[in-house]
Short mmCIF file of C-alpha atoms in Angstrom, two decimals:
data_model
loop_
_atom_site.label_atom_id
_atom_site.label_comp_id
_atom_site.label_asym_id
_atom_site.label_seq_id
_atom_site.Cartn_x
_atom_site.Cartn_y
_atom_site.Cartn_z
CA MET A 208 0.03 -0.13 0.02
CA PRO A 209 1.21 3.52 -0.75
CA GLN A 210 3.32 4.90 2.25
CA ASN A 211 3.68 8.62 1.16
CA LYS A 212 1.94 11.21 -1.30
CA LYS A 213 3.67 10.47 -4.30
CA GLU A 214 2.95 6.51 -3.92
CA GLY A 215 -0.47 7.21 -3.30
CA ILE A 216 -0.84 9.26 -6.51
CA ILE A 217 1.15 6.73 -8.49
CA PHE A 218 -1.22 4.05 -6.95
CA THR A 219 -4.41 5.90 -7.74
CA THR A 220 -3.50 6.91 -10.90
CA LEU A 221 -2.61 3.22 -12.05
CA MET A 222 -5.71 1.87 -10.42
CA CYS A 223 -8.01 4.36 -12.07
CA PHE A 224 -6.52 4.09 -15.32
CA CYS A 225 -6.76 0.40 -15.44
CA MET A 226 -10.29 0.16 -14.21
CA VAL A 227 -11.35 2.90 -16.54
CA LEU A 228 -9.87 1.10 -19.26
CA GLY A 229 -11.25 -2.19 -18.45
CA MET A 230 -14.51 -0.82 -17.74
CA SER A 231 -14.66 1.04 -20.96
CA ILE A 232 -13.77 -1.85 -23.18
CA TYR A 233 -16.44 -4.05 -21.60
CA ASN A 234 -19.20 -1.20 -21.79
CA LEU A 235 -18.29 -0.63 -25.56
CA LEU A 236 -18.27 -4.07 -26.15
CA LEU A 237 -21.85 -4.32 -24.62
CA HIS A 238 -22.85 -1.67 -26.98
CA GLY A 239 -21.07 -3.01 -29.91
CA ALA A 240 -19.47 0.02 -30.61
CA LEU A 241 -15.62 -0.83 -29.44
CA THR A 242 -13.14 1.07 -31.67
CA TRP A 243 -10.01 2.81 -31.05
CA ILE A 244 -11.44 6.25 -31.52
CA ALA A 245 -14.75 5.49 -29.11
CA LEU A 246 -12.03 4.07 -26.64
CA VAL A 247 -9.84 7.06 -26.60
CA THR A 248 -12.67 9.81 -26.40
CA GLY A 249 -14.39 7.92 -23.71
CA LEU A 250 -11.36 6.86 -21.62
CA ILE A 251 -10.04 10.52 -21.18
CA PRO A 252 -13.13 11.91 -19.43
CA GLY A 253 -13.90 8.84 -17.52
CA PHE A 254 -10.43 8.90 -16.14
CA ILE A 255 -10.54 12.53 -15.24
CA VAL A 256 -13.77 11.99 -13.38
CA ALA A 257 -12.86 8.49 -11.80
CA PHE A 258 -9.68 10.03 -10.71
CA ILE A 259 -11.27 12.99 -9.07
CA LEU A 260 -14.05 10.98 -7.39
CA ASP A 261 -11.58 8.29 -6.09
CA SER A 262 -8.91 10.83 -4.81
CA PHE A 263 -11.54 13.19 -3.27
CA VAL A 264 -15.04 11.47 -2.52
CA ILE A 265 -15.05 7.65 -2.85
CA GLY A 266 -11.77 6.93 -1.41
CA VAL A 267 -12.13 9.01 1.46
CA LEU A 268 -15.44 7.74 2.31
CA ALA A 269 -14.46 4.26 1.88
CA LYS A 270 -11.44 4.57 4.20
CA LYS A 271 -13.53 6.10 6.77
CA ILE A 272 -16.11 3.52 6.59
CA ALA A 273 -13.69 0.66 6.48
CA PHE A 274 -11.93 1.93 9.65
CA LYS A 275 -15.18 2.08 11.62
CA LEU A 276 -16.21 -1.37 10.81
CA PRO A 277 -15.68 -3.96 13.33
CA LEU A 278 -12.77 -5.47 11.52
CA ASN A 279 -9.33 -6.87 12.42
CA GLN A 280 -7.40 -3.73 11.30
CA ASP A 281 -4.03 -5.60 11.75
CA SER A 282 -5.14 -8.01 8.92
CA LYS A 283 -3.92 -6.10 5.60
CA LEU A 284 -5.88 -8.66 3.67
CA GLN A 285 -8.89 -7.81 5.40
CA MET A 286 -8.59 -4.17 5.30
CA ILE A 287 -7.61 -4.13 1.44
CA LEU A 288 -10.72 -6.25 0.67
CA THR A 289 -12.92 -4.29 2.62
CA ILE A 290 -11.54 -0.86 1.20
CA SER A 291 -11.54 -2.31 -2.53
CA CYS A 292 -15.34 -3.46 -2.12
CA LEU A 293 -16.36 -0.06 -0.72
CA MET A 294 -14.54 1.53 -3.33
CA ILE A 295 -15.98 -0.50 -6.18
CA LEU A 296 -19.73 0.03 -4.56
CA GLY A 297 -19.00 3.65 -4.65
CA MET A 298 -17.40 4.06 -8.04
CA VAL A 299 -19.62 1.79 -9.82
CA THR A 300 -22.55 3.90 -8.33
CA CYS A 301 -21.22 7.24 -9.40
CA MET A 302 -19.31 6.27 -12.70
CA SER A 303 -22.68 4.47 -13.85
CA LEU A 304 -24.61 7.43 -13.70
CA PHE A 305 -21.57 9.38 -15.50
CA GLY A 306 -21.67 6.68 -18.32
CA VAL A 307 -25.53 6.98 -18.66
CA LEU A 308 -25.44 10.67 -18.89
CA ILE A 309 -22.29 10.59 -21.27
CA GLU A 310 -23.71 8.02 -23.81
CA GLY A 311 -26.79 10.18 -24.83
CA GLY A 312 -27.61 12.81 -22.25
CA ILE A 313 -30.63 12.31 -20.13
CA PRO A 314 -32.58 9.52 -21.01
CA ASN A 315 -36.51 9.50 -20.86
CA ASP A 316 -36.31 6.71 -17.94
CA LEU A 317 -33.02 7.70 -16.26
CA SER A 318 -33.74 5.82 -13.25
CA GLY A 319 -34.16 2.55 -15.51
CA ALA A 320 -31.12 3.26 -17.54
CA TYR A 321 -29.13 3.89 -14.55
CA LEU A 322 -30.23 0.76 -12.63
CA HIS A 323 -29.73 -1.34 -15.74
CA ALA A 324 -25.91 0.33 -15.97
CA TRP A 325 -25.44 -0.25 -12.43
CA ARG A 326 -26.20 -3.99 -12.40
CA MET A 327 -24.06 -4.35 -15.63
CA ASN A 328 -21.21 -2.80 -14.49
CA ILE A 329 -21.01 -4.18 -10.71
CA ILE A 330 -20.84 -7.68 -12.02
CA VAL A 331 -17.67 -6.87 -14.06
CA ALA A 332 -16.19 -4.42 -11.87
CA LEU A 333 -15.96 -6.53 -8.72
CA PRO A 334 -13.72 -9.38 -10.25
CA LEU A 335 -11.88 -6.84 -12.42
CA GLN A 336 -10.74 -4.95 -9.46
CA LEU A 337 -10.21 -7.79 -6.77
CA ILE A 338 -8.57 -10.23 -9.28
CA ILE A 339 -6.73 -8.12 -11.90
CA VAL A 340 -6.46 -4.39 -11.30
CA GLY A 341 -6.11 -4.45 -7.69
CA PRO A 342 -3.32 -7.08 -7.37
CA PHE A 343 -1.67 -5.48 -10.62
CA SER A 344 -1.43 -2.00 -9.18
CA ARG A 345 -0.16 -3.21 -5.77
CA LEU A 346 2.80 -5.49 -7.63
CA ILE A 347 3.69 -2.50 -9.62
CA LEU A 348 3.57 -0.24 -6.47
CA GLY A 349 5.57 -2.94 -4.58
CA ARG A 350 8.59 -2.76 -7.49
CA ILE A 351 8.49 1.04 -7.26
CA GLN A 352 8.95 1.04 -3.55
CA ALA A 353 11.55 -1.83 -3.75
CA ASN A 354 13.43 0.32 -6.11
CA ALA A 355 13.35 3.60 -4.27
#
């Protein structure tokens, strides 16, 4: 885990970029619209919004909630999984709304479109984060820390 501000920024940037990339590819595939142009044009604003939410809203709330839960805070694995799951729930909740609005403005049935997007996103975001992006980001951060 990050031990200072610089490592925190590197870790958050890597985590956000990988998650936004993975979720962008997934959502473009769902809509049959995966092209390099669509990926790049959606990736940039998605990354900016995700980074801001992660850094200043969802990340802060997830950590506050996790440290108030009756968990063994000495268990790194338990804390990583708890914070990761809370982050996923918060980010999917916010980024699904972002995606629905960016995709085509405000739809006639905003709540229906949002709930559908949320359900479709959570089923991919959880395993993507817990199995691929989280471990990959921690591995890269560990290598950066070892070389410092």
